[in-house]
């Protein structure tokens, strides 16, 4: 199953941690929606939208602040850098699956 294998590879740096089996089990227990965002400052902006890793430290209005309770049941992941994003994107997508999109508002924003 691609989702389970991608999930394991995604979190492989945590494989020696005692919570790894529970993390993989939880992250593989339901649908996973993967996406790639692009834009100016997208990693920083995305992380603000997600909230803190520990939902208890997240502000209301963030995804984790509004929809998470426990750090062990975190419902969303966001890359912490462009390098991490590129590595993680390659775990979930083939190059030909990525589509570039230019919004009609692009020229007004940039």
mmCIF file of C-alpha atoms in Angstrom:
data_model
loop_
_atom_site.group_PDB
_atom_site.id
_atom_site.type_symbol
_atom_site.label_atom_id
_atom_site.label_comp_id
_atom_site.label_asym_id
_atom_site.label_seq_id
_atom_site.Cartn_x
_atom_site.Cartn_y
_atom_site.Cartn_z
ATOM 1 C CA UNK A 1 0.000 0.000 0.000
ATOM 2 C CA UNK A 2 1.626 3.238 -1.144
ATOM 3 C CA UNK A 3 0.171 5.295 1.700
ATOM 4 C CA UNK A 4 1.653 3.082 4.412
ATOM 5 C CA UNK A 5 5.045 2.851 2.676
ATOM 6 C CA UNK A 6 5.127 6.597 2.009
ATOM 7 C CA UNK A 7 4.114 7.255 5.615
ATOM 8 C CA UNK A 8 6.909 5.048 6.916
ATOM 9 C CA UNK A 9 9.479 6.732 4.679
ATOM 10 C CA UNK A 10 8.108 10.160 5.553
ATOM 11 C CA UNK A 11 8.771 9.590 9.256
ATOM 12 C CA UNK A 12 11.814 7.296 8.898
ATOM 13 C CA UNK A 13 13.966 9.720 10.908
ATOM 14 C CA UNK A 14 11.797 8.826 13.931
ATOM 15 C CA UNK A 15 12.129 5.035 13.504
ATOM 16 C CA UNK A 16 14.154 4.577 16.700
ATOM 17 C CA UNK A 17 11.706 6.541 18.853
ATOM 18 C CA UNK A 18 9.372 4.509 21.079
ATOM 19 C CA UNK A 19 6.264 6.143 19.585
ATOM 20 C CA UNK A 20 7.153 5.251 15.956
ATOM 21 C CA UNK A 21 4.899 2.164 15.641
ATOM 22 C CA UNK A 22 1.924 4.078 17.083
ATOM 23 C CA UNK A 23 2.647 7.041 14.789
ATOM 24 C CA UNK A 24 2.678 4.849 11.680
ATOM 25 C CA UNK A 25 -0.448 3.026 12.811
ATOM 26 C CA UNK A 26 -2.284 6.303 13.427
ATOM 27 C CA UNK A 27 -1.125 7.977 10.217
ATOM 28 C CA UNK A 28 -2.154 4.885 8.225
ATOM 29 C CA UNK A 29 -5.539 4.461 9.932
ATOM 30 C CA UNK A 30 -7.540 6.587 7.541
ATOM 31 C CA UNK A 31 -7.413 8.593 4.356
ATOM 32 C CA UNK A 32 -4.333 10.712 3.723
ATOM 33 C CA UNK A 33 -4.677 13.800 1.557
ATOM 34 C CA UNK A 34 -1.376 14.995 0.157
ATOM 35 C CA UNK A 35 -0.835 18.270 -1.630
ATOM 36 C CA UNK A 36 1.917 20.583 -2.743
ATOM 37 C CA UNK A 37 1.631 24.316 -2.179
ATOM 38 C CA UNK A 38 3.707 26.911 -3.960
ATOM 39 C CA UNK A 39 4.163 30.643 -3.623
ATOM 40 C CA UNK A 40 6.210 33.318 -1.952
ATOM 41 C CA UNK A 41 7.096 32.310 1.612
ATOM 42 C CA UNK A 42 4.829 29.278 1.354
ATOM 43 C CA UNK A 43 6.651 27.174 3.985
ATOM 44 C CA UNK A 44 6.515 29.931 6.602
ATOM 45 C CA UNK A 45 2.941 30.883 5.758
ATOM 46 C CA UNK A 46 1.838 27.259 5.722
ATOM 47 C CA UNK A 47 3.324 26.634 9.147
ATOM 48 C CA UNK A 48 1.497 29.656 10.553
ATOM 49 C CA UNK A 49 -1.768 28.265 9.150
ATOM 50 C CA UNK A 50 -1.062 24.828 10.659
ATOM 51 C CA UNK A 51 -0.267 26.036 14.179
ATOM 52 C CA UNK A 52 2.261 24.673 16.631
ATOM 53 C CA UNK A 53 3.252 20.988 16.611
ATOM 54 C CA UNK A 54 1.668 20.654 20.047
ATOM 55 C CA UNK A 55 -2.005 21.538 19.524
ATOM 56 C CA UNK A 56 -2.228 22.884 23.088
ATOM 57 C CA UNK A 57 0.223 25.624 22.067
ATOM 58 C CA UNK A 58 -1.641 26.459 18.848
ATOM 59 C CA UNK A 59 -3.714 29.587 18.437
ATOM 60 C CA UNK A 60 -7.421 29.450 17.657
ATOM 61 C CA UNK A 61 -7.995 29.799 13.932
ATOM 62 C CA UNK A 62 -5.093 27.504 13.053
ATOM 63 C CA UNK A 63 -5.766 23.971 11.839
ATOM 64 C CA UNK A 64 -4.177 22.373 14.894
ATOM 65 C CA UNK A 65 -5.661 24.960 17.255
ATOM 66 C CA UNK A 66 -9.164 24.252 16.011
ATOM 67 C CA UNK A 67 -9.066 20.544 15.167
ATOM 68 C CA UNK A 68 -6.382 18.824 17.306
ATOM 69 C CA UNK A 69 -6.218 17.981 20.979
ATOM 70 C CA UNK A 70 -3.216 15.696 21.442
ATOM 71 C CA UNK A 71 0.247 15.876 19.858
ATOM 72 C CA UNK A 72 0.109 12.099 19.328
ATOM 73 C CA UNK A 73 -3.027 12.501 17.191
ATOM 74 C CA UNK A 74 -1.863 15.409 15.080
ATOM 75 C CA UNK A 75 -4.069 15.668 12.000
ATOM 76 C CA UNK A 76 -1.739 17.594 9.713
ATOM 77 C CA UNK A 77 1.893 17.812 8.675
ATOM 78 C CA UNK A 78 3.723 20.665 7.034
ATOM 79 C CA UNK A 79 7.309 20.752 5.866
ATOM 80 C CA UNK A 80 9.669 22.873 7.962
ATOM 81 C CA UNK A 81 11.868 23.983 5.046
ATOM 82 C CA UNK A 82 11.977 24.009 1.266
ATOM 83 C CA UNK A 83 14.590 21.216 1.338
ATOM 84 C CA UNK A 84 12.338 19.065 3.542
ATOM 85 C CA UNK A 85 9.382 19.853 1.294
ATOM 86 C CA UNK A 86 11.252 18.713 -1.803
ATOM 87 C CA UNK A 87 12.252 15.457 -0.105
ATOM 88 C CA UNK A 88 8.731 14.846 1.199
ATOM 89 C CA UNK A 89 7.085 15.712 -2.123
ATOM 90 C CA UNK A 90 9.201 13.045 -3.827
ATOM 91 C CA UNK A 91 7.877 10.433 -1.355
ATOM 92 C CA UNK A 92 4.273 11.101 -2.284
ATOM 93 C CA UNK A 93 4.346 12.216 -5.921
ATOM 94 C CA UNK A 94 5.998 11.285 -9.178
ATOM 95 C CA UNK A 95 7.348 14.290 -11.068
ATOM 96 C CA UNK A 96 4.731 13.870 -13.801
ATOM 97 C CA UNK A 97 1.942 14.068 -11.203
ATOM 98 C CA UNK A 98 2.866 17.618 -10.231
ATOM 99 C CA UNK A 99 1.002 20.379 -12.019
ATOM 100 C CA UNK A 100 2.003 24.023 -12.099
ATOM 101 C CA UNK A 101 -0.848 26.478 -11.729
ATOM 102 C CA UNK A 102 -0.854 30.233 -12.161
ATOM 103 C CA UNK A 103 -3.781 32.050 -10.607
ATOM 104 C CA UNK A 104 -5.450 34.788 -12.635
ATOM 105 C CA UNK A 105 -4.572 37.117 -9.723
ATOM 106 C CA UNK A 106 -0.831 36.331 -9.960
ATOM 107 C CA UNK A 107 0.112 39.481 -11.854
ATOM 108 C CA UNK A 108 -1.751 41.644 -9.337
ATOM 109 C CA UNK A 109 -0.076 39.995 -6.351
ATOM 110 C CA UNK A 110 3.527 39.702 -7.528
#
